[in-house]
Amino acid sequence: MLLSIIFCLTLALRIHAQLSLPSPPWLPPNASSGAISTTGTNTSVPNEQWSTLLGDLLYFYEAQRSGNLPNTNRVTWRNNSCTSDGSDVGLDLTGGYYDAGDYIKAAFPLSFTLTSICWGAVDFGLAYDLTNQTTYLDSMLRWGLDWLIKAHPNNDTLYVNVANTVLDNAYWGGDQNIPLPRPSYQINNTSPGTDAASSVSSAFAACSYLYYGGTLSPTSIGKSDVNTTAPASLQNTTYAATLLTHAVELYSFAVNASGGMTVYQNSVPAAAESYASSGYGDDLVMGGLWLSLAVNASQNAKTNSSSSNSTAISSLSPQQYYSLAETYYSQFSLAGQNDVFNWDSKTPGCYILFAQMASLGYEGASNFSQWQKEAERYLDFVVNPSGSDGQSYLTKGGLLYYPGGSNDASLNPALNAAMLLTRYAASGLTSSKDKLADYLSFAQSQLNYALGNNPMFVPYVVGIHPNSPINPSSAMSSGGSSIDTVDTSPSLSQGNTYVLYGALVGGPDQFDRFFDIRSDWVETEPALDYNAPILTLTAMHIITDNTDPYFVQVEVGAYDKVKPKGQPCDDAIQDGCSGHRLSFGGQVALGVILGVTGLVVFALLGMWIWTLWRRRSSRLGMNGLPLKKN
């Protein structure tokens, strides 16, 4: 009853302006609190530890803010920074988020991050309401979306990057001395970027759908007395219409640019330094689906409101956007793929979104069985990794690992897969109870791994537990001032000067080892897109789970007992590569080589023995005595 009352009150409090932040503000507790069990003290949802995790994960984005910080800033060690961004092109491109541990701003991965988070807030948004984090979600989304609005000053221009990657990577220090110049890079009608324009359109459309109050109607699962799920209560039709206008314009630009369709690094070579795109078909499909949903929501809002601001102008109908998505899906042969789901590979997400929409009979779709089959083909592949032919496999410790896709951030592919599994299962789309159980169980295993159920006993979210990483590869939180002393100032044993609460780091290597070395950006760097899937998974648990997350039961100090000695072997640090074990692919290749070589050696050895025997036989008689010479 209490939860029903809370839900009704949050719905009634929906307002049309940005939500007011609480005073006093919510702040992350000390890491030591993550080892204190709350299970049993409160048998209902939300669980206190899950709620804290959600708050921490959102707090990380506030620490990543660029530009002039508001007076509500909670991260006391952050300052105004890069307040002249865009001046080189006569625009205000201040604001937005620093992408990872450095000071680059990149629209392509940011748009994926926002799409993912808004999708999660559509499916499991009630969690933000129950934990009083909706205002922070609203603030977090707007900080990124408002910057993307600035980056789209006209119909066919989009600024995709700010800052020079080479110059930025050479700087290690706080946010007060970030090196200049910080050039602004654009795509436009004659130098287009189909993928970037479509991806940013997806972000605008997905978040527009959220602000319109759209829902994809997942069902309740797990231990919960919550029988109704709903999007986060931040409905704002005026803001939704603004977002939709930009989404429509960008998608039209992506499809109709006079320069044709192309990946954006062809027009902006500097983008290839950090976030080169491998294609744009998946971006066009994802953008078309979210536009179909958002335009439909806009039309419904207009029907239910007399306000002229309740809708945005669109040249295409929801049905037409949906048809475009289907057309591009076929044109770019997206069926049957088993890729990771991330900022560069959105096809797996398309399978799930198609299935969600078809299950509702959206736009008259009568092909749910087709999308159910395709989604489950992909998800079955995820939960049954074979390791054959260089495909995904489970590490010895149980982490889903994609050779190549997991090398520079092992947790991200696994958690993105877990997010898709959970979303699909929670939407009631599985064809059998066995699949439902398998999907949820596998997703839980990956989340538990990230939260401490791993050979290192490390919850990989900074500040959530005493065993959490203390040396995230973050220039701004490190307290250091020189690229030459990244690991010595401050010392690794001391940890970063400032705790980057809520930052999910890259994760362990393929042998489940984690070194917690600041310069090892492969394992310790945070990034905007890393937090997105675990944020949605946490939201789901807040609604459905009254027991503590796994990290609460992790023994404090256990990591110190098993922490690997020496150096890792990866793209950041090569010192540990001498005598290092081969990667999984290398082991397979070596096995093949040794197997083939062994067969050849044994064959040659056999031939040699046979030849010796023949020669000996020609010299000896049947009784073993030498033959008589003629």
Short mmCIF file of N, CA and C in Angstrom, two decimals, residues 357-497:
data_model
loop_
_atom_site.label_atom_id
_atom_site.label_comp_id
_atom_site.label_asym_id
_atom_site.label_seq_id
_atom_site.Cartn_x
_atom_site.Cartn_y
_atom_site.Cartn_z
N MET A 357 8.64 -3.69 -29.21
CA MET A 357 7.62 -2.96 -29.95
C MET A 357 6.61 -3.92 -30.59
N ALA A 358 7.11 -5.01 -31.15
CA ALA A 358 6.22 -5.96 -31.81
C ALA A 358 5.30 -6.66 -30.81
N SER A 359 5.79 -6.88 -29.58
CA SER A 359 4.96 -7.55 -28.57
C SER A 359 3.75 -6.72 -28.19
N LEU A 360 3.86 -5.41 -28.39
CA LEU A 360 2.75 -4.51 -28.08
C LEU A 360 1.85 -4.30 -29.29
N GLY A 361 2.17 -4.99 -30.40
CA GLY A 361 1.42 -4.77 -31.63
C GLY A 361 1.64 -3.38 -32.17
N TYR A 362 2.84 -2.83 -31.90
CA TYR A 362 3.12 -1.45 -32.26
C TYR A 362 3.02 -1.25 -33.76
N GLU A 363 2.34 -0.19 -34.17
CA GLU A 363 2.14 0.16 -35.58
C GLU A 363 1.58 -1.02 -36.38
N GLY A 364 0.75 -1.80 -35.68
CA GLY A 364 0.10 -2.91 -36.37
C GLY A 364 1.02 -4.08 -36.63
N ALA A 365 2.20 -4.08 -36.00
CA ALA A 365 3.15 -5.17 -36.25
C ALA A 365 2.55 -6.51 -35.84
N SER A 366 2.59 -7.44 -36.75
CA SER A 366 2.06 -8.77 -36.46
C SER A 366 3.17 -9.82 -36.52
N ASN A 367 4.40 -9.35 -36.46
CA ASN A 367 5.56 -10.25 -36.64
C ASN A 367 6.33 -10.46 -35.35
N PHE A 368 5.65 -10.48 -34.21
CA PHE A 368 6.35 -10.66 -32.94
C PHE A 368 7.15 -11.95 -32.93
N SER A 369 6.59 -13.04 -33.46
CA SER A 369 7.30 -14.31 -33.43
C SER A 369 8.63 -14.23 -34.16
N GLN A 370 8.66 -13.43 -35.24
CA GLN A 370 9.92 -13.25 -35.98
C GLN A 370 10.96 -12.58 -35.12
N TRP A 371 10.59 -11.50 -34.42
CA TRP A 371 11.55 -10.76 -33.61
C TRP A 371 11.87 -11.52 -32.33
N GLN A 372 10.91 -12.26 -31.81
CA GLN A 372 11.20 -13.11 -30.65
C GLN A 372 12.25 -14.15 -31.02
N LYS A 373 12.10 -14.76 -32.19
CA LYS A 373 13.06 -15.77 -32.63
C LYS A 373 14.44 -15.17 -32.81
N GLU A 374 14.51 -13.98 -33.42
CA GLU A 374 15.82 -13.36 -33.66
C GLU A 374 16.46 -12.90 -32.35
N ALA A 375 15.66 -12.33 -31.47
CA ALA A 375 16.20 -11.88 -30.18
C ALA A 375 16.71 -13.07 -29.38
N GLU A 376 15.96 -14.15 -29.36
CA GLU A 376 16.36 -15.31 -28.56
C GLU A 376 17.52 -16.07 -29.20
N ARG A 377 17.63 -16.02 -30.53
CA ARG A 377 18.82 -16.58 -31.16
C ARG A 377 20.06 -15.88 -30.63
N TYR A 378 20.00 -14.56 -30.57
CA TYR A 378 21.15 -13.79 -30.08
C TYR A 378 21.39 -14.04 -28.59
N LEU A 379 20.33 -13.97 -27.80
CA LEU A 379 20.48 -14.11 -26.35
C LEU A 379 20.91 -15.53 -25.97
N ASP A 380 20.46 -16.53 -26.71
CA ASP A 380 20.92 -17.90 -26.47
C ASP A 380 22.42 -18.01 -26.71
N PHE A 381 22.90 -17.31 -27.73
CA PHE A 381 24.33 -17.28 -28.00
C PHE A 381 25.07 -16.65 -26.83
N VAL A 382 24.49 -15.61 -26.24
CA VAL A 382 25.13 -14.93 -25.12
C VAL A 382 25.26 -15.85 -23.92
N VAL A 383 24.20 -16.57 -23.58
CA VAL A 383 24.22 -17.39 -22.36
C VAL A 383 24.89 -18.74 -22.57
N ASN A 384 25.22 -19.08 -23.81
CA ASN A 384 25.90 -20.34 -24.07
C ASN A 384 27.17 -20.07 -24.89
N PRO A 385 28.10 -19.31 -24.34
CA PRO A 385 29.32 -18.97 -25.09
C PRO A 385 30.16 -20.22 -25.32
N SER A 386 30.61 -20.41 -26.56
CA SER A 386 31.32 -21.63 -26.90
C SER A 386 32.83 -21.46 -26.92
N GLY A 387 33.28 -20.23 -27.24
CA GLY A 387 34.71 -20.00 -27.35
C GLY A 387 35.29 -20.48 -28.65
N SER A 388 34.46 -21.07 -29.50
CA SER A 388 34.97 -21.58 -30.77
C SER A 388 35.09 -20.46 -31.79
N ASP A 389 36.05 -20.62 -32.69
CA ASP A 389 36.24 -19.67 -33.79
C ASP A 389 36.39 -18.24 -33.30
N GLY A 390 37.03 -18.06 -32.16
CA GLY A 390 37.26 -16.72 -31.65
C GLY A 390 36.03 -16.04 -31.08
N GLN A 391 34.95 -16.80 -30.82
CA GLN A 391 33.73 -16.22 -30.29
C GLN A 391 33.84 -16.05 -28.78
N SER A 392 32.79 -15.57 -28.17
CA SER A 392 32.80 -15.29 -26.74
C SER A 392 32.97 -16.57 -25.91
N TYR A 393 33.49 -16.40 -24.72
CA TYR A 393 33.68 -17.51 -23.80
C TYR A 393 33.61 -16.98 -22.38
N LEU A 394 33.57 -17.86 -21.41
CA LEU A 394 33.60 -17.47 -20.01
C LEU A 394 35.02 -17.62 -19.48
N THR A 395 35.49 -16.58 -18.80
CA THR A 395 36.78 -16.70 -18.13
C THR A 395 36.66 -17.73 -17.03
N LYS A 396 37.78 -18.12 -16.49
CA LYS A 396 37.76 -19.11 -15.41
C LYS A 396 36.92 -18.62 -14.23
N GLY A 397 36.91 -17.31 -14.04
CA GLY A 397 36.13 -16.74 -12.94
C GLY A 397 34.67 -16.49 -13.27
N GLY A 398 34.29 -16.69 -14.56
CA GLY A 398 32.89 -16.59 -14.92
C GLY A 398 32.46 -15.33 -15.65
N LEU A 399 33.42 -14.53 -16.14
CA LEU A 399 33.07 -13.30 -16.86
C LEU A 399 32.90 -13.59 -18.34
N LEU A 400 31.81 -13.10 -18.93
CA LEU A 400 31.61 -13.22 -20.37
C LEU A 400 32.66 -12.37 -21.08
N TYR A 401 33.42 -13.00 -21.96
CA TYR A 401 34.56 -12.32 -22.58
C TYR A 401 34.51 -12.50 -24.09
N TYR A 402 34.60 -11.36 -24.80
CA TYR A 402 34.64 -11.36 -26.25
C TYR A 402 36.06 -11.03 -26.71
N PRO A 403 36.79 -11.98 -27.29
CA PRO A 403 38.13 -11.66 -27.80
C PRO A 403 38.06 -10.47 -28.76
N GLY A 404 38.85 -9.46 -28.49
CA GLY A 404 38.80 -8.23 -29.27
C GLY A 404 37.85 -7.23 -28.67
N GLY A 405 36.60 -7.60 -28.47
CA GLY A 405 35.60 -6.67 -27.93
C GLY A 405 35.76 -6.38 -26.45
N SER A 406 36.40 -7.30 -25.71
CA SER A 406 36.56 -7.12 -24.26
C SER A 406 37.98 -6.72 -23.86
N ASN A 407 38.88 -6.66 -24.82
CA ASN A 407 40.30 -6.47 -24.50
C ASN A 407 40.58 -5.19 -23.75
N ASP A 408 39.89 -4.10 -24.10
CA ASP A 408 40.20 -2.81 -23.48
C ASP A 408 39.16 -2.36 -22.47
N ALA A 409 38.20 -3.19 -22.15
CA ALA A 409 37.19 -2.89 -21.13
C ALA A 409 36.36 -4.14 -20.94
N SER A 410 36.82 -5.03 -20.10
CA SER A 410 36.22 -6.37 -20.04
C SER A 410 34.81 -6.37 -19.46
N LEU A 411 34.49 -5.45 -18.56
CA LEU A 411 33.19 -5.48 -17.91
C LEU A 411 32.07 -4.94 -18.80
N ASN A 412 32.41 -4.00 -19.69
CA ASN A 412 31.37 -3.34 -20.46
C ASN A 412 30.57 -4.28 -21.36
N PRO A 413 31.20 -5.13 -22.17
CA PRO A 413 30.42 -6.05 -23.00
C PRO A 413 29.56 -7.00 -22.17
N ALA A 414 30.10 -7.48 -21.05
CA ALA A 414 29.36 -8.42 -20.21
C ALA A 414 28.14 -7.77 -19.58
N LEU A 415 28.29 -6.54 -19.11
CA LEU A 415 27.17 -5.86 -18.47
C LEU A 415 26.14 -5.39 -19.49
N ASN A 416 26.59 -5.01 -20.68
CA ASN A 416 25.63 -4.67 -21.73
C ASN A 416 24.80 -5.89 -22.12
N ALA A 417 25.45 -7.05 -22.19
CA ALA A 417 24.71 -8.29 -22.48
C ALA A 417 23.72 -8.59 -21.36
N ALA A 418 24.16 -8.41 -20.12
CA ALA A 418 23.27 -8.66 -18.99
C ALA A 418 22.07 -7.71 -19.01
N MET A 419 22.30 -6.47 -19.41
CA MET A 419 21.22 -5.50 -19.50
C MET A 419 20.19 -5.93 -20.54
N LEU A 420 20.64 -6.38 -21.71
CA LEU A 420 19.71 -6.82 -22.75
C LEU A 420 18.94 -8.07 -22.30
N LEU A 421 19.63 -9.00 -21.68
CA LEU A 421 18.97 -10.20 -21.16
C LEU A 421 17.88 -9.84 -20.15
N THR A 422 18.22 -8.95 -19.23
CA THR A 422 17.28 -8.57 -18.19
C THR A 422 16.08 -7.83 -18.78
N ARG A 423 16.35 -6.91 -19.68
CA ARG A 423 15.26 -6.14 -20.29
C ARG A 423 14.30 -7.06 -21.04
N TYR A 424 14.84 -7.98 -21.81
CA TYR A 424 14.01 -8.88 -22.59
C TYR A 424 13.17 -9.78 -21.67
N ALA A 425 13.83 -10.34 -20.67
CA ALA A 425 13.11 -11.22 -19.74
C ALA A 425 12.06 -10.45 -18.96
N ALA A 426 12.41 -9.26 -18.49
CA ALA A 426 11.48 -8.47 -17.69
C ALA A 426 10.29 -7.99 -18.49
N SER A 427 10.44 -7.91 -19.81
CA SER A 427 9.34 -7.48 -20.66
C SER A 427 8.36 -8.61 -20.95
N GLY A 428 8.63 -9.78 -20.39
CA GLY A 428 7.72 -10.90 -20.58
C GLY A 428 7.73 -11.46 -21.98
N LEU A 429 8.88 -11.39 -22.66
CA LEU A 429 8.93 -11.76 -24.07
C LEU A 429 9.45 -13.18 -24.31
N THR A 430 9.98 -13.85 -23.30
CA THR A 430 10.61 -15.14 -23.51
C THR A 430 9.58 -16.18 -23.96
N SER A 431 10.04 -17.10 -24.79
CA SER A 431 9.14 -18.12 -25.34
C SER A 431 8.91 -19.28 -24.38
N SER A 432 9.69 -19.34 -23.29
CA SER A 432 9.50 -20.42 -22.31
C SER A 432 10.00 -19.97 -20.94
N LYS A 433 9.52 -20.65 -19.91
CA LYS A 433 9.97 -20.36 -18.55
C LYS A 433 11.44 -20.71 -18.38
N ASP A 434 11.89 -21.74 -19.10
CA ASP A 434 13.30 -22.12 -19.01
C ASP A 434 14.20 -21.00 -19.52
N LYS A 435 13.82 -20.39 -20.64
CA LYS A 435 14.61 -19.28 -21.16
C LYS A 435 14.59 -18.10 -20.21
N LEU A 436 13.42 -17.83 -19.64
CA LEU A 436 13.31 -16.74 -18.67
C LEU A 436 14.30 -16.95 -17.54
N ALA A 437 14.33 -18.15 -17.00
CA ALA A 437 15.22 -18.46 -15.89
C ALA A 437 16.68 -18.38 -16.32
N ASP A 438 16.98 -18.92 -17.50
CA ASP A 438 18.36 -18.90 -17.99
C ASP A 438 18.87 -17.48 -18.21
N TYR A 439 18.04 -16.65 -18.81
CA TYR A 439 18.46 -15.28 -19.11
C TYR A 439 18.70 -14.49 -17.83
N LEU A 440 17.77 -14.61 -16.89
CA LEU A 440 17.92 -13.86 -15.65
C LEU A 440 19.10 -14.37 -14.82
N SER A 441 19.29 -15.68 -14.82
CA SER A 441 20.40 -16.27 -14.06
C SER A 441 21.74 -15.83 -14.62
N PHE A 442 21.87 -15.87 -15.94
CA PHE A 442 23.15 -15.48 -16.55
C PHE A 442 23.40 -13.99 -16.35
N ALA A 443 22.37 -13.18 -16.53
CA ALA A 443 22.52 -11.74 -16.31
C ALA A 443 22.96 -11.46 -14.88
N GLN A 444 22.36 -12.17 -13.93
CA GLN A 444 22.72 -11.97 -12.53
C GLN A 444 24.17 -12.37 -12.27
N SER A 445 24.63 -13.43 -12.94
CA SER A 445 26.01 -13.86 -12.74
C SER A 445 27.01 -12.80 -13.20
N GLN A 446 26.68 -12.10 -14.28
CA GLN A 446 27.58 -11.06 -14.78
C GLN A 446 27.56 -9.83 -13.87
N LEU A 447 26.37 -9.47 -13.39
CA LEU A 447 26.28 -8.34 -12.47
C LEU A 447 26.99 -8.67 -11.17
N ASN A 448 26.79 -9.87 -10.65
CA ASN A 448 27.46 -10.27 -9.42
C ASN A 448 28.98 -10.26 -9.58
N TYR A 449 29.45 -10.69 -10.76
CA TYR A 449 30.89 -10.65 -11.01
C TYR A 449 31.40 -9.22 -10.88
N ALA A 450 30.70 -8.28 -11.50
CA ALA A 450 31.13 -6.88 -11.44
C ALA A 450 31.05 -6.32 -10.04
N LEU A 451 30.20 -6.90 -9.21
CA LEU A 451 30.00 -6.39 -7.85
C LEU A 451 30.74 -7.19 -6.79
N GLY A 452 31.71 -8.01 -7.21
CA GLY A 452 32.58 -8.65 -6.22
C GLY A 452 32.65 -10.15 -6.25
N ASN A 453 31.77 -10.82 -6.98
CA ASN A 453 31.83 -12.28 -7.04
C ASN A 453 32.81 -12.69 -8.14
N ASN A 454 34.07 -12.42 -7.89
CA ASN A 454 35.14 -12.67 -8.86
C ASN A 454 36.40 -13.08 -8.12
N PRO A 455 37.37 -13.65 -8.81
CA PRO A 455 38.58 -14.14 -8.14
C PRO A 455 39.37 -13.07 -7.39
N MET A 456 39.16 -11.81 -7.71
CA MET A 456 39.88 -10.73 -7.04
C MET A 456 39.13 -10.20 -5.82
N PHE A 457 37.86 -10.59 -5.65
CA PHE A 457 37.01 -10.08 -4.57
C PHE A 457 36.90 -8.55 -4.63
N VAL A 458 36.81 -8.03 -5.84
CA VAL A 458 36.75 -6.59 -6.06
C VAL A 458 35.39 -6.19 -6.62
N PRO A 459 34.62 -5.36 -5.92
CA PRO A 459 33.47 -4.71 -6.55
C PRO A 459 34.04 -3.58 -7.42
N TYR A 460 33.80 -3.62 -8.71
CA TYR A 460 34.50 -2.73 -9.64
C TYR A 460 33.88 -1.35 -9.78
N VAL A 461 33.09 -0.94 -8.82
CA VAL A 461 32.54 0.42 -8.77
C VAL A 461 33.31 1.18 -7.69
N VAL A 462 33.92 2.28 -8.05
CA VAL A 462 34.76 3.05 -7.13
C VAL A 462 33.91 3.60 -5.97
N GLY A 463 34.41 3.41 -4.75
CA GLY A 463 33.80 4.02 -3.58
C GLY A 463 32.62 3.28 -3.01
N ILE A 464 32.24 2.14 -3.57
CA ILE A 464 31.05 1.44 -3.10
C ILE A 464 31.36 0.44 -2.00
N HIS A 465 32.65 0.06 -1.84
CA HIS A 465 33.06 -0.96 -0.87
C HIS A 465 34.54 -0.76 -0.57
N PRO A 466 35.01 -1.17 0.61
CA PRO A 466 36.44 -1.01 0.92
C PRO A 466 37.37 -1.70 -0.07
N ASN A 467 36.89 -2.74 -0.79
CA ASN A 467 37.72 -3.43 -1.76
C ASN A 467 37.65 -2.81 -3.15
N SER A 468 36.89 -1.76 -3.33
CA SER A 468 36.74 -1.13 -4.63
C SER A 468 38.08 -0.57 -5.12
N PRO A 469 38.25 -0.40 -6.43
CA PRO A 469 39.48 0.20 -6.95
C PRO A 469 39.73 1.57 -6.34
N ILE A 470 40.98 1.88 -6.07
CA ILE A 470 41.33 3.18 -5.49
C ILE A 470 42.19 4.02 -6.43
N ASN A 471 42.53 3.45 -7.60
CA ASN A 471 43.37 4.16 -8.55
C ASN A 471 42.74 4.25 -9.94
N PRO A 472 41.50 4.73 -10.04
CA PRO A 472 40.93 4.86 -11.40
C PRO A 472 41.81 5.78 -12.25
N SER A 473 41.93 5.43 -13.52
CA SER A 473 42.74 6.22 -14.44
C SER A 473 41.96 7.46 -14.84
N SER A 474 41.93 8.42 -13.94
CA SER A 474 41.17 9.65 -14.10
C SER A 474 42.07 10.82 -13.76
N ALA A 475 42.41 11.62 -14.76
CA ALA A 475 43.31 12.74 -14.54
C ALA A 475 42.75 13.70 -13.49
N MET A 476 41.45 13.95 -13.57
CA MET A 476 40.88 14.96 -12.68
C MET A 476 40.80 14.50 -11.23
N SER A 477 40.59 13.20 -10.99
CA SER A 477 40.46 12.74 -9.60
C SER A 477 41.77 12.26 -9.01
N SER A 478 42.80 12.11 -9.84
CA SER A 478 44.05 11.53 -9.35
C SER A 478 44.78 12.43 -8.36
N GLY A 479 44.72 13.73 -8.60
CA GLY A 479 45.50 14.65 -7.79
C GLY A 479 46.91 14.82 -8.30
N GLY A 480 47.26 14.11 -9.39
CA GLY A 480 48.59 14.23 -9.95
C GLY A 480 48.70 15.44 -10.86
N SER A 481 49.93 15.75 -11.28
CA SER A 481 50.16 16.93 -12.10
C SER A 481 51.13 16.71 -13.23
N SER A 482 51.57 15.46 -13.45
CA SER A 482 52.54 15.20 -14.52
C SER A 482 52.29 13.83 -15.12
N ILE A 483 52.35 13.77 -16.45
CA ILE A 483 52.18 12.50 -17.15
C ILE A 483 53.31 11.54 -16.82
N ASP A 484 54.43 12.06 -16.34
CA ASP A 484 55.59 11.22 -16.02
C ASP A 484 55.50 10.57 -14.66
N THR A 485 54.56 11.03 -13.82
CA THR A 485 54.47 10.48 -12.46
C THR A 485 53.05 9.99 -12.15
N VAL A 486 52.42 9.43 -13.17
CA VAL A 486 51.03 8.99 -13.01
C VAL A 486 50.89 7.99 -11.86
N ASP A 487 51.85 7.06 -11.75
CA ASP A 487 51.73 6.00 -10.74
C ASP A 487 52.50 6.27 -9.45
N THR A 488 53.15 7.43 -9.38
CA THR A 488 53.93 7.72 -8.17
C THR A 488 53.45 8.95 -7.42
N SER A 489 52.64 9.78 -8.05
CA SER A 489 52.15 10.99 -7.40
C SER A 489 50.66 11.16 -7.67
N PRO A 490 49.82 10.76 -6.72
CA PRO A 490 50.14 10.08 -5.46
C PRO A 490 50.51 8.61 -5.69
N SER A 491 51.03 7.97 -4.67
CA SER A 491 51.45 6.57 -4.80
C SER A 491 50.22 5.69 -5.00
N LEU A 492 50.43 4.55 -5.61
CA LEU A 492 49.33 3.62 -5.84
C LEU A 492 48.76 3.08 -4.53
N SER A 493 49.60 2.92 -3.53
CA SER A 493 49.11 2.43 -2.24
C SER A 493 48.23 3.46 -1.55
N GLN A 494 48.49 4.73 -1.85
CA GLN A 494 47.69 5.81 -1.27
C GLN A 494 46.36 5.97 -1.98
N GLY A 495 46.34 5.71 -3.27
CA GLY A 495 45.12 5.87 -4.05
C GLY A 495 44.94 7.29 -4.53
N ASN A 496 43.95 7.51 -5.38
CA ASN A 496 43.70 8.85 -5.91
C ASN A 496 43.37 9.83 -4.79
N THR A 497 43.70 11.09 -5.03
CA THR A 497 43.44 12.12 -4.03
C THR A 497 41.95 12.27 -3.76
#
